[in-house]
mmCIF file of C-alpha atoms and ligand atoms in Angstrom:
data_model
loop_
_atom_site.group_PDB
_atom_site.id
_atom_site.type_symbol
_atom_site.label_atom_id
_atom_site.label_comp_id
_atom_site.label_asym_id
_atom_site.label_seq_id
_atom_site.Cartn_x
_atom_site.Cartn_y
_atom_site.Cartn_z
ATOM 1 C CA UNK A 1 9.862 -23.041 -6.478
ATOM 2 C CA UNK A 2 12.094 -20.411 -4.931
ATOM 3 C CA UNK A 3 11.343 -18.869 -1.561
ATOM 4 C CA UNK A 4 10.543 -15.178 -1.282
ATOM 5 C CA UNK A 5 13.978 -14.017 -0.048
ATOM 6 C CA UNK A 6 15.630 -15.627 -3.081
ATOM 7 C CA UNK A 7 12.931 -14.303 -5.427
ATOM 8 C CA UNK A 8 13.533 -10.756 -4.149
ATOM 9 C CA UNK A 9 17.195 -10.921 -5.170
ATOM 10 C CA UNK A 10 16.939 -12.944 -8.389
ATOM 11 C CA UNK A 11 13.520 -12.942 -10.041
ATOM 12 C CA UNK A 12 13.326 -11.377 -13.495
ATOM 13 C CA UNK A 13 16.887 -10.032 -13.449
ATOM 14 C CA UNK A 14 19.435 -12.534 -14.751
ATOM 15 C CA UNK A 15 23.102 -11.602 -15.041
ATOM 16 C CA UNK A 16 23.778 -9.732 -18.290
ATOM 17 C CA UNK A 17 24.640 -12.231 -21.062
ATOM 18 C CA UNK A 18 27.079 -9.973 -22.872
ATOM 19 C CA UNK A 19 29.116 -8.661 -19.965
ATOM 20 C CA UNK A 20 28.244 -10.830 -16.965
ATOM 21 C CA UNK A 21 27.111 -7.740 -15.040
ATOM 22 C CA UNK A 22 25.333 -9.037 -11.949
ATOM 23 C CA UNK A 23 23.033 -6.014 -11.758
ATOM 24 C CA UNK A 24 20.318 -5.566 -14.341
ATOM 25 C CA UNK A 25 21.153 -2.549 -16.560
ATOM 26 C CA UNK A 26 19.215 0.703 -16.792
ATOM 27 C CA UNK A 27 17.951 0.954 -20.371
ATOM 28 C CA UNK A 28 17.611 4.716 -20.314
ATOM 29 C CA UNK A 29 16.115 5.071 -23.777
ATOM 30 C CA UNK A 30 12.836 6.374 -25.135
ATOM 31 C CA UNK A 31 12.935 4.511 -28.455
ATOM 32 C CA UNK A 32 14.640 1.630 -30.299
ATOM 33 C CA UNK A 33 16.132 1.272 -33.772
ATOM 34 C CA UNK A 34 14.115 -0.743 -36.292
ATOM 35 C CA UNK A 35 15.490 -2.799 -39.215
ATOM 36 C CA UNK A 36 12.417 -2.286 -41.392
ATOM 37 C CA UNK A 37 9.284 -0.251 -40.664
ATOM 38 C CA UNK A 38 7.566 -2.172 -37.898
ATOM 39 C CA UNK A 39 10.377 -4.742 -37.525
ATOM 40 C CA UNK A 40 12.283 -4.581 -34.236
ATOM 41 C CA UNK A 41 13.568 -6.713 -31.375
ATOM 42 C CA UNK A 42 10.336 -6.532 -29.369
ATOM 43 C CA UNK A 43 10.808 -2.942 -28.267
ATOM 44 C CA UNK A 44 9.455 0.027 -30.222
ATOM 45 C CA UNK A 45 8.889 2.795 -27.669
ATOM 46 C CA UNK A 46 9.507 2.904 -23.903
ATOM 47 C CA UNK A 47 5.938 3.802 -22.918
ATOM 48 C CA UNK A 48 4.951 0.456 -24.459
ATOM 49 C CA UNK A 49 7.892 -1.608 -23.186
ATOM 50 C CA UNK A 50 11.306 -1.109 -21.630
ATOM 51 C CA UNK A 51 13.693 -3.903 -20.549
ATOM 52 C CA UNK A 52 14.414 -2.430 -17.094
ATOM 53 C CA UNK A 53 10.695 -1.997 -16.465
ATOM 54 C CA UNK A 54 10.107 -5.574 -17.600
ATOM 55 C CA UNK A 55 12.727 -6.860 -15.167
ATOM 56 C CA UNK A 56 10.877 -5.054 -12.360
ATOM 57 C CA UNK A 57 7.528 -6.385 -13.592
ATOM 58 C CA UNK A 58 8.796 -9.982 -13.633
ATOM 59 C CA UNK A 59 10.184 -9.557 -10.125
ATOM 60 C CA UNK A 60 6.936 -8.043 -8.786
ATOM 61 C CA UNK A 61 4.879 -10.854 -10.330
ATOM 62 C CA UNK A 62 7.154 -13.481 -8.772
ATOM 63 C CA UNK A 63 6.998 -11.809 -5.333
ATOM 64 C CA UNK A 64 3.189 -11.941 -5.375
ATOM 65 C CA UNK A 65 3.132 -15.478 -6.791
ATOM 66 C CA UNK A 66 1.357 -14.105 -9.871
ATOM 67 C CA UNK A 67 1.768 -14.514 -13.612
ATOM 68 C CA UNK A 68 1.798 -10.905 -14.843
ATOM 69 C CA UNK A 69 3.278 -7.769 -13.283
ATOM 70 C CA UNK A 70 2.686 -4.233 -14.515
ATOM 71 C CA UNK A 71 4.652 -1.251 -13.259
ATOM 72 C CA UNK A 72 3.193 2.254 -13.096
ATOM 73 C CA UNK A 73 4.403 5.772 -12.406
ATOM 74 C CA UNK A 74 2.638 5.801 -9.018
ATOM 75 C CA UNK A 75 0.283 3.767 -6.876
ATOM 76 C CA UNK A 76 -2.528 6.043 -8.019
ATOM 77 C CA UNK A 77 -1.656 5.456 -11.696
ATOM 78 C CA UNK A 78 -1.941 1.719 -10.947
ATOM 79 C CA UNK A 79 -5.290 2.318 -9.202
ATOM 80 C CA UNK A 80 -6.467 4.356 -12.205
ATOM 81 C CA UNK A 81 -5.678 1.449 -14.557
ATOM 82 C CA UNK A 82 -7.865 -0.843 -12.395
ATOM 83 C CA UNK A 83 -10.787 1.577 -12.583
ATOM 84 C CA UNK A 84 -10.356 1.896 -16.366
ATOM 85 C CA UNK A 85 -11.500 -1.743 -16.668
ATOM 86 C CA UNK A 86 -14.989 -0.451 -15.748
ATOM 87 C CA UNK A 87 -17.657 1.211 -17.867
ATOM 88 C CA UNK A 88 -20.123 4.024 -17.290
ATOM 89 C CA UNK A 89 -22.844 2.883 -14.878
ATOM 90 C CA UNK A 90 -20.687 0.281 -13.095
ATOM 91 C CA UNK A 91 -20.619 0.103 -9.317
ATOM 92 C CA UNK A 92 -17.629 -0.370 -7.010
ATOM 93 C CA UNK A 93 -17.734 -1.522 -3.384
ATOM 94 C CA UNK A 94 -14.755 -0.289 -1.387
ATOM 95 C CA UNK A 95 -13.765 -0.559 2.247
ATOM 96 C CA UNK A 96 -14.390 2.713 4.071
ATOM 97 C CA UNK A 97 -10.941 3.031 5.611
ATOM 98 C CA UNK A 98 -9.182 3.673 2.287
ATOM 99 C CA UNK A 99 -5.949 5.448 1.474
ATOM 100 C CA UNK A 100 -7.045 9.086 1.142
ATOM 101 C CA UNK A 101 -5.730 9.453 -2.420
ATOM 102 C CA UNK A 102 -7.679 6.412 -3.642
ATOM 103 C CA UNK A 103 -10.806 7.781 -1.965
ATOM 104 C CA UNK A 104 -10.231 11.117 -3.736
ATOM 105 C CA UNK A 105 -9.657 9.351 -7.086
ATOM 106 C CA UNK A 106 -13.005 7.571 -6.711
ATOM 107 C CA UNK A 107 -15.134 10.400 -5.343
ATOM 108 C CA UNK A 108 -13.679 13.443 -7.101
ATOM 109 C CA UNK A 109 -12.641 12.019 -10.476
ATOM 110 C CA UNK A 110 -14.287 8.746 -11.445
ATOM 111 C CA UNK A 111 -17.680 9.657 -9.979
ATOM 112 C CA UNK A 112 -17.781 12.333 -12.733
ATOM 113 C CA UNK A 113 -17.680 9.589 -15.366
ATOM 114 C CA UNK A 114 -20.804 7.775 -14.267
ATOM 115 C CA UNK A 115 -19.224 5.268 -11.882
ATOM 116 C CA UNK A 116 -20.878 4.590 -8.541
ATOM 117 C CA UNK A 117 -19.019 3.924 -5.305
ATOM 118 C CA UNK A 118 -20.243 2.422 -2.017
ATOM 119 C CA UNK A 119 -18.091 2.334 1.078
ATOM 120 C CA UNK A 120 -18.555 -0.471 3.596
ATOM 121 C CA UNK A 121 -16.879 -1.612 6.788
ATOM 122 C CA UNK A 122 -15.490 -4.825 5.291
ATOM 123 C CA UNK A 123 -13.223 -5.379 8.306
ATOM 124 C CA UNK A 124 -15.678 -5.165 11.230
ATOM 125 C CA UNK A 125 -18.793 -6.128 9.248
ATOM 126 C CA UNK A 126 -17.789 -8.649 6.558
ATOM 127 C CA UNK A 127 -21.469 -9.252 5.749
ATOM 128 C CA UNK A 128 -21.709 -5.611 4.593
ATOM 129 C CA UNK A 129 -19.870 -6.581 1.374
ATOM 130 C CA UNK A 130 -22.594 -8.951 0.226
ATOM 131 C CA UNK A 131 -25.310 -6.529 1.392
ATOM 132 C CA UNK A 132 -23.868 -3.759 -0.813
ATOM 133 C CA UNK A 133 -23.818 -5.837 -4.008
ATOM 134 C CA UNK A 134 -26.042 -4.504 -6.789
ATOM 135 C CA UNK A 135 -26.713 -5.846 -10.292
ATOM 136 C CA UNK A 136 -24.141 -3.372 -11.674
ATOM 137 C CA UNK A 137 -21.376 -4.115 -9.134
ATOM 138 C CA UNK A 138 -18.140 -5.030 -10.931
ATOM 139 C CA UNK A 139 -15.336 -4.414 -8.458
ATOM 140 C CA UNK A 140 -14.630 -5.000 -4.778
ATOM 141 C CA UNK A 141 -11.760 -2.862 -3.429
ATOM 142 C CA UNK A 142 -10.067 -4.028 -0.244
ATOM 143 C CA UNK A 143 -7.194 -2.468 1.653
ATOM 144 C CA UNK A 144 -5.786 -4.581 4.475
ATOM 145 C CA UNK A 145 -4.188 -3.635 6.792
ATOM 146 C CA UNK A 146 -6.011 -0.391 6.161
ATOM 147 C CA UNK A 147 -4.780 3.154 6.413
ATOM 148 C CA UNK A 148 -4.580 4.724 8.951
ATOM 149 C CA UNK A 149 -6.378 2.484 11.462
ATOM 150 C CA UNK A 150 -4.827 -0.848 10.415
ATOM 151 C CA UNK A 151 -8.143 -2.626 10.220
ATOM 152 C CA UNK A 152 -7.901 -6.180 8.965
ATOM 153 C CA UNK A 153 -10.252 -7.602 6.351
ATOM 154 C CA UNK A 154 -10.436 -11.351 5.874
ATOM 155 C CA UNK A 155 -9.569 -11.482 2.156
ATOM 156 C CA UNK A 156 -10.539 -15.066 1.360
ATOM 157 C CA UNK A 157 -14.276 -14.984 2.215
ATOM 158 C CA UNK A 158 -14.688 -11.445 0.818
ATOM 159 C CA UNK A 159 -13.089 -12.419 -2.508
ATOM 160 C CA UNK A 160 -15.156 -15.629 -2.600
ATOM 161 C CA UNK A 161 -18.379 -13.639 -2.107
ATOM 162 C CA UNK A 162 -17.365 -11.262 -4.895
ATOM 163 C CA UNK A 163 -16.424 -14.100 -7.242
ATOM 164 C CA UNK A 164 -19.786 -15.756 -6.612
ATOM 165 C CA UNK A 165 -21.413 -12.634 -8.079
ATOM 166 C CA UNK A 166 -18.984 -12.260 -10.994
ATOM 167 C CA UNK A 167 -17.252 -9.351 -9.261
ATOM 168 C CA UNK A 168 -13.474 -8.902 -9.410
ATOM 169 C CA UNK A 169 -11.526 -8.196 -6.230
ATOM 170 C CA UNK A 170 -8.674 -5.699 -6.001
ATOM 171 C CA UNK A 171 -6.500 -5.862 -2.892
ATOM 172 C CA UNK A 172 -4.306 -2.883 -2.117
ATOM 173 C CA UNK A 173 -1.377 -4.747 -0.541
ATOM 174 C CA UNK A 174 0.786 -1.662 0.046
ATOM 175 C CA UNK A 175 0.760 -1.783 3.860
ATOM 176 C CA UNK A 176 1.594 -5.484 4.082
ATOM 177 C CA UNK A 177 3.990 -5.744 1.106
ATOM 178 C CA UNK A 178 4.310 -9.091 -0.692
ATOM 179 C CA UNK A 179 6.644 -10.182 2.076
ATOM 180 C CA UNK A 180 3.778 -10.394 4.581
ATOM 181 C CA UNK A 181 0.748 -11.291 2.476
ATOM 182 C CA UNK A 182 -0.074 -12.580 -1.032
ATOM 183 C CA UNK A 183 -3.715 -11.785 -1.881
ATOM 184 C CA UNK A 184 -3.785 -13.696 -5.208
ATOM 185 C CA UNK A 185 -3.385 -16.917 -3.231
ATOM 186 C CA UNK A 186 -6.439 -15.863 -1.175
ATOM 187 C CA UNK A 187 -8.667 -15.382 -4.221
ATOM 188 C CA UNK A 188 -8.004 -11.772 -5.243
ATOM 189 C CA UNK A 189 -7.957 -10.987 -8.980
ATOM 190 C CA UNK A 190 -5.685 -7.934 -8.847
ATOM 191 C CA UNK A 191 -3.020 -6.992 -6.308
ATOM 192 C CA UNK A 192 -2.145 -3.309 -6.173
ATOM 193 C CA UNK A 193 0.978 -1.725 -4.708
ATOM 194 C CA UNK A 194 2.274 1.715 -4.165
ATOM 195 C CA UNK A 195 5.902 0.629 -4.696
ATOM 196 C CA UNK A 196 6.755 4.043 -3.251
ATOM 197 C CA UNK A 197 6.367 2.373 0.141
ATOM 198 C CA UNK A 198 7.854 -0.929 1.393
ATOM 199 C CA UNK A 199 8.764 -2.404 -2.002
ATOM 200 C CA UNK A 200 11.189 0.363 -2.885
ATOM 201 C CA UNK A 201 11.627 1.098 0.788
ATOM 202 C CA UNK A 202 14.063 3.997 0.667
ATOM 203 C CA UNK A 203 11.809 7.057 0.223
ATOM 204 C CA UNK A 204 13.417 7.996 -3.082
ATOM 205 C CA UNK A 205 10.929 6.823 -5.747
ATOM 206 C CA UNK A 206 7.219 7.243 -6.535
ATOM 207 C CA UNK A 207 5.881 4.108 -8.205
ATOM 208 C CA UNK A 208 3.019 1.659 -8.449
ATOM 209 C CA UNK A 209 2.279 -1.876 -9.578
ATOM 210 C CA UNK A 210 -0.436 -4.378 -10.390
ATOM 211 C CA UNK A 211 -0.079 -8.156 -10.359
ATOM 212 C CA UNK A 212 -2.658 -10.516 -11.883
ATOM 213 C CA UNK A 213 -2.921 -14.159 -12.952
ATOM 214 C CA UNK A 214 -5.571 -13.920 -15.657
ATOM 215 C CA UNK A 215 -4.106 -13.520 -19.186
ATOM 216 C CA UNK A 216 -7.047 -11.520 -20.599
ATOM 217 C CA UNK A 217 -7.101 -9.172 -17.614
ATOM 218 C CA UNK A 218 -3.336 -8.661 -17.967
ATOM 219 C CA UNK A 219 -3.751 -7.793 -21.636
ATOM 220 C CA UNK A 220 -6.492 -5.293 -20.843
ATOM 221 C CA UNK A 221 -4.376 -3.666 -18.125
ATOM 222 C CA UNK A 222 -1.389 -3.511 -20.488
ATOM 223 C CA UNK A 223 -3.584 -1.520 -22.870
ATOM 224 C CA UNK A 224 -4.364 1.029 -20.120
ATOM 225 C CA UNK A 225 -0.710 1.109 -19.044
ATOM 226 C CA UNK A 226 0.346 1.960 -22.597
ATOM 227 C CA UNK A 227 -2.655 3.931 -23.840
ATOM 228 C CA UNK A 228 -3.250 6.043 -20.697
ATOM 229 C CA UNK A 229 0.517 6.240 -20.234
ATOM 230 C CA UNK A 230 1.134 6.242 -16.467
ATOM 231 C CA UNK A 231 4.465 4.432 -16.773
ATOM 232 C CA UNK A 232 7.612 4.689 -14.617
ATOM 233 C CA UNK A 233 10.987 5.675 -16.050
ATOM 234 C CA UNK A 234 13.858 3.175 -16.323
ATOM 235 C CA UNK A 235 15.878 4.737 -13.516
ATOM 236 C CA UNK A 236 12.946 4.553 -11.087
ATOM 237 C CA UNK A 237 12.466 0.909 -12.087
ATOM 238 C CA UNK A 238 16.150 0.249 -11.391
ATOM 239 C CA UNK A 239 15.936 1.898 -7.967
ATOM 240 C CA UNK A 240 12.827 -0.102 -7.118
ATOM 241 C CA UNK A 241 14.506 -3.367 -8.156
ATOM 242 C CA UNK A 242 17.450 -2.400 -5.986
ATOM 243 C CA UNK A 243 15.186 -1.658 -3.019
ATOM 244 C CA UNK A 244 13.281 -4.919 -3.411
ATOM 245 C CA UNK A 245 16.437 -6.988 -2.951
ATOM 246 C CA UNK A 246 16.462 -6.214 0.784
ATOM 247 C CA UNK A 247 12.721 -6.417 1.393
ATOM 248 C CA UNK A 248 13.083 -9.493 3.611
ATOM 249 C CA UNK A 249 15.581 -8.141 6.151
ATOM 250 C CA UNK A 250 13.901 -4.730 6.057
ATOM 251 C CA UNK A 251 10.409 -6.091 6.713
ATOM 252 C CA UNK A 252 11.649 -8.279 9.543
ATOM 253 C CA UNK A 253 13.207 -5.254 11.246
ATOM 254 C CA UNK A 254 10.238 -2.954 10.503
ATOM 255 C CA UNK A 255 7.892 -5.509 12.063
ATOM 256 C CA UNK A 256 10.070 -6.265 15.086
ATOM 257 C CA UNK A 257 10.500 -2.563 15.873
ATOM 258 C CA UNK A 258 6.782 -1.836 15.330
ATOM 259 C CA UNK A 259 5.745 -4.657 17.595
ATOM 260 C CA UNK A 260 7.971 -3.385 20.438
ATOM 261 C CA UNK A 261 6.729 0.170 19.938
ATOM 262 C CA UNK A 262 3.066 -0.919 19.989
ATOM 263 C CA UNK A 263 3.632 -2.635 23.315
ATOM 264 C CA UNK A 264 5.455 0.382 24.693
ATOM 265 C CA UNK A 265 2.665 2.761 23.622
ATOM 266 C CA UNK A 266 -0.052 0.505 24.985
ATOM 267 C CA UNK A 267 1.203 0.928 28.549
ATOM 268 C CA UNK A 268 1.928 4.663 28.271
ATOM 269 C CA UNK A 269 -0.431 6.940 30.263
ATOM 270 C CA UNK A 270 -0.501 9.648 27.530
ATOM 271 C CA UNK A 271 -1.812 7.131 24.983
ATOM 272 C CA UNK A 272 -5.519 6.394 24.833
ATOM 273 C CA UNK A 273 -5.563 3.587 22.312
ATOM 274 C CA UNK A 274 -3.095 1.737 20.064
ATOM 275 C CA UNK A 275 -3.962 0.315 16.652
ATOM 276 C CA UNK A 276 -1.589 -2.538 15.767
ATOM 277 C CA UNK A 277 -2.716 -5.912 14.411
ATOM 278 C CA UNK A 278 -0.025 -7.661 16.428
ATOM 279 C CA UNK A 279 -1.682 -6.718 19.721
ATOM 280 C CA UNK A 280 -4.092 -9.338 21.031
ATOM 281 C CA UNK A 281 -6.516 -6.519 21.840
ATOM 282 C CA UNK A 282 -6.748 -5.618 18.117
ATOM 283 C CA UNK A 283 -10.073 -6.824 16.672
ATOM 284 C CA UNK A 284 -8.338 -8.193 13.562
ATOM 285 C CA UNK A 285 -5.506 -9.934 15.417
ATOM 286 C CA UNK A 286 -6.573 -13.513 14.686
ATOM 287 C CA UNK A 287 -7.212 -12.876 10.993
ATOM 288 C CA UNK A 288 -3.891 -11.060 10.666
ATOM 289 C CA UNK A 289 -2.099 -13.929 12.408
ATOM 290 C CA UNK A 290 -3.544 -16.329 9.824
ATOM 291 C CA UNK A 291 -3.379 -14.094 6.757
ATOM 292 C CA UNK A 292 -0.041 -12.319 7.247
ATOM 293 C CA UNK A 293 3.486 -13.520 7.828
ATOM 294 C CA UNK A 294 4.183 -10.757 10.360
ATOM 295 C CA UNK A 295 2.030 -7.911 11.681
ATOM 296 C CA UNK A 296 3.602 -5.036 9.765
ATOM 297 C CA UNK A 297 5.617 -1.903 10.371
ATOM 298 C CA UNK A 298 2.788 0.609 10.834
ATOM 299 C CA UNK A 299 1.440 1.626 14.244
ATOM 300 C CA UNK A 300 -1.284 4.204 14.863
ATOM 301 C CA UNK A 301 -2.459 5.550 18.192
ATOM 302 C CA UNK A 302 -4.840 8.034 19.797
ATOM 303 C CA UNK A 303 -3.149 10.458 22.125
ATOM 304 C CA UNK A 304 -4.926 11.404 25.321
ATOM 305 C CA UNK A 305 -4.757 15.008 24.167
ATOM 306 C CA UNK A 306 -6.690 17.638 22.246
ATOM 307 C CA UNK A 307 -6.170 18.248 18.511
ATOM 308 C CA UNK A 308 -3.597 21.036 18.747
ATOM 309 C CA UNK A 309 -1.573 19.136 21.303
ATOM 310 C CA UNK A 310 -1.643 16.025 19.085
ATOM 311 C CA UNK A 311 -0.302 18.087 16.195
ATOM 312 C CA UNK A 312 2.389 19.558 18.431
ATOM 313 C CA UNK A 313 3.414 16.038 19.503
ATOM 314 C CA UNK A 314 4.324 15.217 15.897
ATOM 315 C CA UNK A 315 6.928 18.005 15.946
ATOM 316 C CA UNK A 316 8.628 16.850 19.145
ATOM 317 C CA UNK A 317 10.364 13.688 17.933
ATOM 318 C CA UNK A 318 13.980 13.740 16.836
ATOM 319 C CA UNK A 319 14.447 10.387 15.103
ATOM 320 C CA UNK A 320 10.938 10.166 13.601
ATOM 321 C CA UNK A 321 10.480 12.771 10.840
ATOM 322 C CA UNK A 322 7.129 14.522 10.452
ATOM 323 C CA UNK A 323 6.229 13.577 6.869
ATOM 324 C CA UNK A 324 3.625 11.920 4.677
ATOM 325 C CA UNK A 325 4.278 8.462 3.230
ATOM 326 C CA UNK A 326 5.484 5.260 4.834
ATOM 327 C CA UNK A 327 7.475 2.114 4.358
ATOM 328 C CA UNK A 328 10.932 3.667 4.269
ATOM 329 C CA UNK A 329 14.023 2.622 6.208
ATOM 330 C CA UNK A 330 13.771 5.993 7.970
ATOM 331 C CA UNK A 331 11.052 6.357 10.623
ATOM 332 C CA UNK A 332 8.255 8.807 9.839
ATOM 333 C CA UNK A 333 5.222 10.015 11.715
ATOM 334 C CA UNK A 334 2.171 11.964 10.693
ATOM 335 C CA UNK A 335 -1.125 13.410 11.858
ATOM 336 C CA UNK A 336 -3.560 11.740 9.382
ATOM 337 C CA UNK A 337 -6.547 14.126 9.773
ATOM 338 C CA UNK A 338 -4.480 17.131 8.683
ATOM 339 C CA UNK A 339 -2.074 15.320 6.327
ATOM 340 C CA UNK A 340 -2.729 11.983 4.531
ATOM 341 C CA UNK A 341 -6.495 12.158 5.130
ATOM 342 C CA UNK A 342 -7.044 15.909 4.822
ATOM 343 C CA UNK A 343 -8.861 15.303 1.504
ATOM 344 C CA UNK A 344 -11.475 13.119 3.265
ATOM 345 C CA UNK A 345 -14.468 15.175 4.451
ATOM 346 C CA UNK A 346 -14.403 15.780 8.253
ATOM 347 C CA UNK A 347 -17.732 14.008 8.837
ATOM 348 C CA UNK A 348 -16.544 10.950 6.863
ATOM 349 C CA UNK A 349 -13.286 10.929 8.834
ATOM 350 C CA UNK A 350 -15.229 11.045 12.071
ATOM 351 C CA UNK A 351 -17.578 8.252 10.957
ATOM 352 C CA UNK A 352 -14.556 6.106 10.154
ATOM 353 C CA UNK A 353 -12.988 6.666 13.552
ATOM 354 C CA UNK A 354 -10.139 8.932 12.419
ATOM 355 C CA UNK A 355 -9.969 11.386 15.305
ATOM 356 C CA UNK A 356 -8.140 14.677 15.781
ATOM 357 C CA UNK A 357 -5.811 12.979 18.252
ATOM 358 C CA UNK A 358 -4.664 10.216 15.891
ATOM 359 C CA UNK A 359 -0.961 9.785 15.183
ATOM 360 C CA UNK A 360 0.413 7.331 12.611
ATOM 361 C CA UNK A 361 3.913 5.902 12.788
ATOM 362 C CA UNK A 362 5.830 4.351 9.933
ATOM 363 C CA UNK A 363 8.416 2.521 11.969
ATOM 364 C CA UNK A 364 11.800 2.389 10.265
ATOM 365 C CA UNK A 365 14.734 0.035 10.644
ATOM 366 C CA UNK A 366 16.759 2.161 13.080
ATOM 367 C CA UNK A 367 17.699 0.860 16.524
ATOM 368 C CA UNK A 368 14.439 -0.124 18.249
ATOM 369 C CA UNK A 369 15.456 1.148 21.677
ATOM 370 C CA UNK A 370 16.377 4.559 20.292
ATOM 371 C CA UNK A 371 13.015 4.777 18.526
ATOM 372 C CA UNK A 372 11.211 4.036 21.793
ATOM 373 C CA UNK A 373 13.351 6.568 23.666
ATOM 374 C CA UNK A 374 12.468 9.174 21.030
ATOM 375 C CA UNK A 375 8.723 8.568 21.412
ATOM 376 C CA UNK A 376 9.084 8.498 25.192
ATOM 377 C CA UNK A 377 10.728 11.934 25.362
ATOM 378 C CA UNK A 378 8.106 13.393 22.994
ATOM 379 C CA UNK A 379 5.217 11.882 24.983
ATOM 380 C CA UNK A 380 6.681 13.356 28.172
ATOM 381 C CA UNK A 381 6.204 16.834 26.680
ATOM 382 C CA UNK A 382 2.519 16.370 25.820
ATOM 383 C CA UNK A 383 -0.015 17.817 28.186
ATOM 384 C CA UNK A 384 -2.513 15.049 28.697
ATOM 385 C CA UNK A 385 -5.892 16.558 28.047
ATOM 386 C CA UNK A 386 -9.565 15.850 28.170
ATOM 387 C CA UNK A 387 -10.492 12.478 26.688
ATOM 388 C CA UNK A 388 -12.135 13.138 23.341
ATOM 389 C CA UNK A 389 -15.147 10.886 23.227
ATOM 390 C CA UNK A 390 -16.077 11.499 19.614
ATOM 391 C CA UNK A 391 -12.900 10.120 18.183
ATOM 392 C CA UNK A 392 -12.263 6.490 18.843
ATOM 393 C CA UNK A 393 -15.505 4.574 19.076
HETATM 394 C C1 PLP B 1 0.639 5.631 -0.975
HETATM 395 C C2 PLP B 1 -0.511 4.725 -1.189
HETATM 396 C C3 PLP B 1 -1.206 4.706 -2.393
HETATM 397 C C4 PLP B 1 -0.890 5.667 -3.519
HETATM 398 O O1 PLP B 1 0.384 5.463 -4.030
HETATM 399 P P1 PLP B 1 1.291 6.635 -4.672
HETATM 400 O O2 PLP B 1 2.530 5.895 -5.033
HETATM 401 O O3 PLP B 1 1.475 7.677 -3.626
HETATM 402 O O4 PLP B 1 0.531 7.136 -5.852
HETATM 403 C C5 PLP B 1 -2.250 3.811 -2.536
HETATM 404 N N1 PLP B 1 -2.592 2.974 -1.523
HETATM 405 C C6 PLP B 1 -1.948 2.978 -0.346
HETATM 406 C C7 PLP B 1 -2.386 2.044 0.719
HETATM 407 C C8 PLP B 1 -0.889 3.843 -0.130
HETATM 408 O O5 PLP B 1 -0.267 3.845 1.049
#
């Protein structure tokens, strides 16, 4: 079996037989000629199948150590396909520190169709998963490391509990990327990615993916991919395949830079608390050390400042760009309560520990020292305010 760095460059994308081209071609076509009605070379319409998309799907499956990969137009289109496996009256247990868009998909859209959702603290209280199981529970939804607080859920026991009750487990592996963690090997049934993030890695594509081992589940998901139609175009698939080739070196640099930045922030007087699984003080450190290859490229922290001052801080950096999203070569920062998590109700945000003084960094692959210098000069401009007690319990 090939190792992950070789898989990233080779899997699913052989050199072109006709021309020897070493890069898999972009089949920018919507349809395919047929020799007789219904007789074709395996391709009839590009929503159903496209060779460039298939190359990406084979590569994604190989990266996760899974059998079947499915590419989608966005991470949320991939999440939608997972939920479409359910029926009216089914119940989903999800961790409470979810990506805001997934939370919105559950609570504002699928709750209208007779699905029930419970949110539990699967990271700090693993027993809360079993306690939330009902006779109609069909899906357990885990995100680890979670967004934005980088909480770590121990996937193996959670998935085992779910399996014991006939419940399928979805792991949103976007923050870790397949380079750091492979949930199928820990008992998950479906791995979900927003390929927009680390997989593509260059902030120039929106995309999503699912990887599964089970043949029947793959067939069902293929139906939703084709019949609901949330598919990516060939050029986006090409760009994602191109991005994936460097996932190894990128992730190593993301993680090394993030780790240095977390340590720098931890000793800074304007910083109240740092959330990074690589820090020994992080409650999920030991699980992350066992479950992940490295600790990741995301760092969040509470500023010792009031809300307005925390927002102002995010405008003071020069290398970090104030923007949503993550996982790109270019460093980004954001203020989750007013950006990525603005669609989560304020009381729910508060309950989940997302305070007004929270800042999230997506640490890029630039020079680590220059990134630290940038944060240092921005922190120097913040007026350290009253400690907000409601925010970081
Ligand atoms: C971005 C993201 C998504 C949604 O993906 P899109 O590509 O933006 O649709 C889902 N989960 C996580 C953890 C994400 O970061």
